[in-house]
Amino acid sequence: TDPLDATSRPASNDNDEESGSSLLLFTAIVALQNQASASSEWVSANWTVVFVAQGDNDYIVFQLPSGATEFEISTYGGSDGDADLYVTSVNHYNSNEENRWQCASYSEGSLERCTTDNLQPLEPGSDYYILVSAYASFSDLTVTYRYR
């Protein structure tokens, strides 16, 4: 199985959704300028997910800058469909076979959110997987990730 299979949901999840069996992964390494210093101002970036078919996933790897104390990821917009959001540090993912995702947000529709509270312990200076999974096909979804 693929290591980023979103069907490996946290144990606290009581939703009965089931992902499709096929996976289509497209990887992009994302870096923001001025990562070295954290401040009280939010630094944000957007990732537009053009299309993901039902049962498929798309993800990026984001390096949370050293010194960051808060990290938030949210989804909005997009066509009719249902995008679910999964976020975890690469370290957490690799060391937790039973509960790989620190945050799994999957409500009906595509408005999803993960915050610092869901991502404990926060690991500044580490890489994070930000994955969207299509419970129902969607297009033109915006994923905003920000830190300070």
Steps between C-alpha positions, in 0.01 A plus 500: 500500500600858448642675810271800448178302469243724670291198592732466802292737711549579870333266746291786645319532169142376523397588143402205282628641169708259295762610250524351154773255423697688237757761590640770279772693674660811369783636707618855523758629743388836628717757672424855607755777487632637828451173685783565743322740732169468675300809589162595643372559145339212313686383190271318261494327164233340285503177306234452233400141439375490142319164506491182706274207403296313758725273706823672393734730695736787434758637741789736557789501743545824692791589728375678810767761579706480818355726766137463385260460792170482310400317181158492332374335183154545348316420178234703323336559164505235238225338303228277637667202655652398829867563578641374828816643661780303668808658659795356690869552549714258300663391829161418655386319184812283489491407870129423549371207299154494661426873511702668227301823462516761775194671354225352284221742411216352298155644521238502228622738229845651460535750785766338716748631758798386708658720767795498737279329760458201264869484412660440840783476552571772244840441337649829370777438247337174387322397182121455502276306266190693396269259318154541350294191428190490277210329671312637197679649196577871525686769310654843560536457876715755684715381789637780719781426741643758733736529795646750742 
